[in-house]
Coordinates of N, CA, C and O and ligand atoms in Angstrom, one line a residue:
A1 N 271.5 165.2 37.6 CA 270.4 165.9 36.8 C 269.4 164.8 36.4 O 269.7 163.7 36.2
L2 N 268.2 165.3 36.2 CA 267.1 164.5 35.6 C 267.1 164.6 34.1 O 267.6 165.6 33.6
I3 N 266.4 163.7 33.5 CA 266.2 163.7 32.0 C 264.8 163.4 31.6 O 264.2 162.5 32.3
I4 N 264.3 164.0 30.6 CA 262.9 163.7 30.1 C 263.0 162.7 29.0 O 263.8 162.9 28.0
T5 N 262.3 161.6 29.1 CA 262.4 160.6 28.1 C 261.4 160.8 27.0 O 260.5 161.7 27.1
D6 N 261.4 160.1 25.9 CA 260.5 160.4 24.8 C 259.1 159.9 25.0 O 258.3 159.9 24.2
D7 N 258.8 159.5 26.3 CA 257.4 159.2 26.7 C 256.7 160.5 26.9 O 255.5 160.6 27.1
C8 N 257.5 161.6 27.0 CA 256.8 163.0 27.2 C 255.7 163.2 26.2 O 255.9 163.1 25.0
I9 N 254.6 163.7 26.8 CA 253.4 164.0 25.9 C 253.3 165.6 25.7 O 252.2 166.0 25.3
N10 N 254.3 166.3 26.0 CA 254.3 167.8 25.8 C 253.1 168.4 26.5 O 252.4 169.3 25.9
C11 N 252.8 168.0 27.8 CA 251.6 168.6 28.4 C 251.9 170.0 29.0 O 250.9 170.6 29.5
D12 N 253.1 170.4 29.0 CA 253.4 171.8 29.4 C 253.4 172.0 30.9 O 253.5 173.2 31.4
V13 N 253.1 171.0 31.7 CA 252.9 171.2 33.2 C 254.2 171.5 33.9 O 254.3 172.3 34.8
C14 N 255.3 170.8 33.5 CA 256.5 170.9 34.3 C 257.3 172.2 34.1 O 257.9 172.7 35.0
E15 N 257.3 172.7 32.9 CA 258.2 173.8 32.5 C 258.0 175.0 33.5 O 259.0 175.5 34.0
P16 N 256.8 175.5 33.7 CA 256.7 176.7 34.6 C 257.0 176.4 36.1 O 257.2 177.4 36.8
E17 N 257.1 175.2 36.5 CA 257.3 174.8 37.9 C 258.7 174.6 38.3 O 259.0 174.5 39.4
C18 N 259.6 174.6 37.3 CA 261.0 174.4 37.6 C 261.6 175.6 38.2 O 261.6 176.7 37.6
P19 N 262.2 175.5 39.5 CA 262.7 176.7 40.1 C 264.0 177.2 39.5 O 264.4 178.3 39.8
N20 N 264.6 176.4 38.7 CA 265.9 176.7 38.0 C 265.8 177.1 36.6 O 266.8 177.3 35.9
E21 N 264.5 177.1 36.1 CA 264.3 177.4 34.6 C 265.2 176.4 33.8 O 265.8 176.8 32.8
A22 N 265.2 175.2 34.2 CA 266.1 174.2 33.5 C 265.3 173.5 32.4 O 265.9 172.8 31.5
I23 N 264.0 173.6 32.4 CA 263.1 172.9 31.4 C 262.7 173.8 30.3 O 262.3 174.9 30.5
Y24 N 262.9 173.3 29.1 CA 262.5 174.0 27.9 C 261.9 173.1 26.8 O 262.2 171.9 26.8
L25 N 261.2 173.7 25.9 CA 260.6 172.9 24.8 C 261.7 172.7 23.7 O 262.1 173.7 23.2
G26 N 262.1 171.5 23.5 CA 263.1 171.2 22.5 C 262.4 171.0 21.2 O 261.3 171.4 20.9
E27 N 263.1 170.3 20.3 CA 262.6 170.2 18.9 C 261.3 169.3 18.9 O 260.4 169.7 18.1
H28 N 261.3 168.3 19.7 CA 260.1 167.4 19.7 C 259.4 167.4 21.0 O 258.1 167.3 21.1
I29 N 260.1 167.3 22.1 CA 259.6 167.2 23.4 C 260.3 168.1 24.4 O 261.2 168.8 24.0
Y30 N 259.8 168.2 25.6 CA 260.5 169.0 26.6 C 261.8 168.4 26.9 O 262.0 167.2 26.9
E31 N 262.8 169.3 27.3 CA 264.1 168.8 27.6 C 264.6 169.5 28.9 O 264.0 170.6 29.2
I32 N 265.6 168.9 29.5 CA 266.2 169.5 30.7 C 267.6 169.9 30.5 O 268.4 169.1 30.0
N33 N 268.0 171.1 30.8 CA 269.4 171.5 30.7 C 270.1 171.0 32.0 O 269.8 171.4 33.1
P34 N 270.9 169.9 31.9 CA 271.5 169.3 33.0 C 272.4 170.2 33.9 O 272.6 170.0 35.1
D35 N 272.9 171.3 33.3 CA 273.7 172.2 34.0 C 272.9 173.1 34.9 O 273.4 173.8 35.8
K36 N 271.6 173.1 34.7 CA 270.7 173.9 35.6 C 269.8 173.1 36.5 O 269.3 173.6 37.4
C37 N 269.7 171.8 36.2 CA 268.8 170.9 37.1 C 269.6 170.5 38.3 O 270.6 169.8 38.3
T38 N 269.1 170.9 39.5 CA 269.7 170.5 40.8 C 268.9 169.4 41.4 O 269.0 169.1 42.6
E39 N 268.0 168.8 40.6 CA 267.0 167.8 41.1 C 266.2 168.5 42.2 O 265.7 167.8 43.2
C40 N 266.1 169.8 42.1 CA 265.3 170.7 43.1 C 266.0 170.8 44.4 O 265.5 171.5 45.3
V41 N 267.2 170.3 44.6 CA 268.0 170.5 45.8 C 268.2 172.0 46.0 O 268.6 172.8 45.0
G42 N 268.0 172.5 47.2 CA 268.1 173.9 47.5 C 266.8 174.7 47.4 O 266.6 175.7 48.0
H43 N 265.8 174.1 46.7 CA 264.5 174.7 46.6 C 263.4 173.9 47.3 O 262.5 174.4 48.0
F44 N 263.3 172.6 47.0 CA 262.2 171.7 47.4 C 262.8 170.4 47.9 O 263.9 170.0 47.5
D45 N 262.0 169.7 48.7 CA 262.4 168.3 49.1 C 262.3 167.3 48.0 O 263.0 166.3 48.0
E46 N 261.4 167.5 47.1 CA 261.2 166.6 46.0 C 261.3 167.3 44.6 O 260.9 168.5 44.5
P47 N 261.8 166.6 43.6 CA 261.8 167.2 42.3 C 260.4 167.6 41.8 O 259.5 166.7 41.7
Q48 N 260.2 168.9 41.6 CA 258.8 169.3 41.2 C 258.3 168.7 40.0 O 257.1 168.4 39.8
C49 N 259.2 168.6 39.0 CA 258.7 168.1 37.7 C 258.2 166.6 37.8 O 257.2 166.2 37.2
V50 N 259.0 165.9 38.6 CA 258.6 164.5 38.8 C 257.2 164.4 39.5 O 256.4 163.5 39.2
Q51 N 257.0 165.3 40.5 CA 255.8 165.3 41.2 C 254.6 165.5 40.3 O 253.5 165.0 40.5
L52 N 254.8 166.4 39.3 CA 253.7 166.8 38.5 C 253.5 166.0 37.2 O 252.4 166.0 36.6
C53 N 254.5 165.4 36.7 CA 254.4 164.8 35.4 C 253.4 163.6 35.4 O 253.5 162.7 36.2
P54 N 252.4 163.7 34.5 CA 251.3 162.7 34.5 C 251.7 161.4 33.9 O 251.0 160.4 34.1
V55 N 252.9 161.3 33.2 CA 253.3 160.1 32.6 C 254.6 159.5 33.2 O 255.1 158.5 32.6
A56 N 255.1 160.1 34.2 CA 256.3 159.6 34.9 C 257.4 159.3 34.0 O 258.0 158.2 33.9
C57 N 257.8 160.4 33.2 CA 258.9 160.2 32.2 C 260.1 161.0 32.5 O 260.9 161.3 31.6
I58 N 260.4 161.2 33.9 CA 261.5 162.0 34.2 C 262.4 161.3 35.2 O 262.4 161.6 36.4
P59 N 263.2 160.4 34.8 CA 264.2 159.7 35.7 C 265.5 160.5 35.8 O 265.7 161.5 35.2
V60 N 266.3 160.0 36.7 CA 267.7 160.5 36.8 C 268.4 160.1 35.5 O 268.3 159.0 35.0
D61 N 269.2 161.1 35.0 CA 270.0 160.8 33.8 C 271.2 160.0 34.2 O 272.0 160.4 35.0
P62 N 271.2 158.7 33.7 CA 272.3 157.8 34.1 C 273.7 158.4 33.7 O 274.7 158.1 34.3
Q63 N 273.7 159.3 32.7 CA 275.0 160.0 32.3 C 275.4 161.1 33.3 O 276.5 161.7 33.2
R64 N 274.4 161.5 34.1 CA 274.6 162.7 35.0 C 274.2 162.4 36.4 O 273.4 163.1 37.0
V65 N 274.6 161.3 37.0 CA 274.3 161.0 38.4 C 275.2 161.9 39.3 O 276.4 161.9 39.1
E66 N 274.5 162.6 40.2 CA 275.3 163.5 41.1 C 274.9 163.3 42.5 O 273.8 162.9 42.8
T67 N 275.8 163.5 43.4 CA 275.5 163.4 44.8 C 274.7 164.7 45.3 O 274.7 165.7 44.6
R68 N 274.1 164.6 46.5 CA 273.4 165.7 47.0 C 274.3 166.9 47.2 O 273.9 168.0 47.0
E69 N 275.6 166.6 47.6 CA 276.5 167.7 47.8 C 276.9 168.4 46.4 O 276.9 169.6 46.4
Q70 N 277.0 167.6 45.4 CA 277.3 168.2 44.1 C 276.1 169.0 43.6 O 276.2 170.1 43.0
L71 N 274.9 168.5 43.9 CA 273.7 169.2 43.5 C 273.5 170.6 44.3 O 273.2 171.6 43.7
M72 N 273.9 170.5 45.5 CA 273.9 171.7 46.4 C 274.9 172.8 45.9 O 274.6 174.0 45.8
Q73 N 276.1 172.3 45.4 CA 277.1 173.2 44.9 C 276.6 173.8 43.6 O 276.8 175.0 43.3
K74 N 275.9 173.0 42.8 CA 275.3 173.6 41.5 C 274.2 174.6 41.9 O 274.2 175.7 41.3
Y75 N 273.4 174.4 42.9 CA 272.4 175.3 43.4 C 273.1 176.6 43.7 O 272.7 177.7 43.3
E76 N 274.2 176.5 44.5 CA 274.9 177.7 45.0 C 275.5 178.5 43.8 O 275.5 179.7 43.8
R77 N 276.0 177.8 42.8 CA 276.6 178.4 41.7 C 275.5 179.2 40.9 O 275.7 180.3 40.5
L78 N 274.3 178.5 40.7 CA 273.2 179.2 40.0 C 272.7 180.4 40.7 O 272.4 181.4 40.1
Q79 N 272.7 180.4 42.1 CA 272.3 181.5 42.8 C 273.2 182.7 42.6 O 272.8 183.8 42.5
Q80 N 274.5 182.4 42.5 CA 275.5 183.5 42.3 C 275.3 184.1 40.9 O 275.5 185.3 40.7
E81 N 275.0 183.2 39.9 CA 274.8 183.7 38.6 C 273.5 184.5 38.4 O 273.4 185.4 37.5
A82 N 272.6 184.3 39.3 CA 271.2 184.9 39.1 C 271.3 186.4 39.4 O 272.2 186.9 40.1
Ligands
LIG1 FE1 263.8 171.6 37.4 FE2 263.7 170.4 39.7 FE3 262.8 169.1 37.6 FE4 265.4 169.6 37.9 S1 264.2 168.3 39.2 S2 264.2 169.9 36.0 S3 265.4 171.5 38.9 S4 261.9 170.9 38.5
LIG2 FE1 256.5 166.1 29.4 FE2 256.0 165.2 31.8 FE3 256.8 167.7 31.4 FE4 254.4 167.0 30.7 S1 255.2 167.1 32.8 S2 255.8 168.2 29.5 S3 254.7 164.9 30.0 S4 258.0 165.8 31.0

């Protein structure tokens, strides 16, 4: 999963573009629910939020490094829940 760092300027651009609705406005800045972020696997070739973020503040969460296979499994689980 990806994580939004405190460099976020709350520009609101990424939130509506997330195919998994993983991005939400937290107490101070936007945040990503790691259980919903597939790094856009299953939807797009590239993480949409990373493509759009004007300040490049969305790296991979070092606490939640996942393989492409794990991300695909998460995608499939989310599809079943939808
Ligand atoms: Fe959403 Fe994709 Fe960004 Fe993850 S990488 S938060 S799934 S837009
Ligand atoms: Fe924050 Fe980047 Fe999302 Fe804008 S696009 S709200 S700066 S994480």
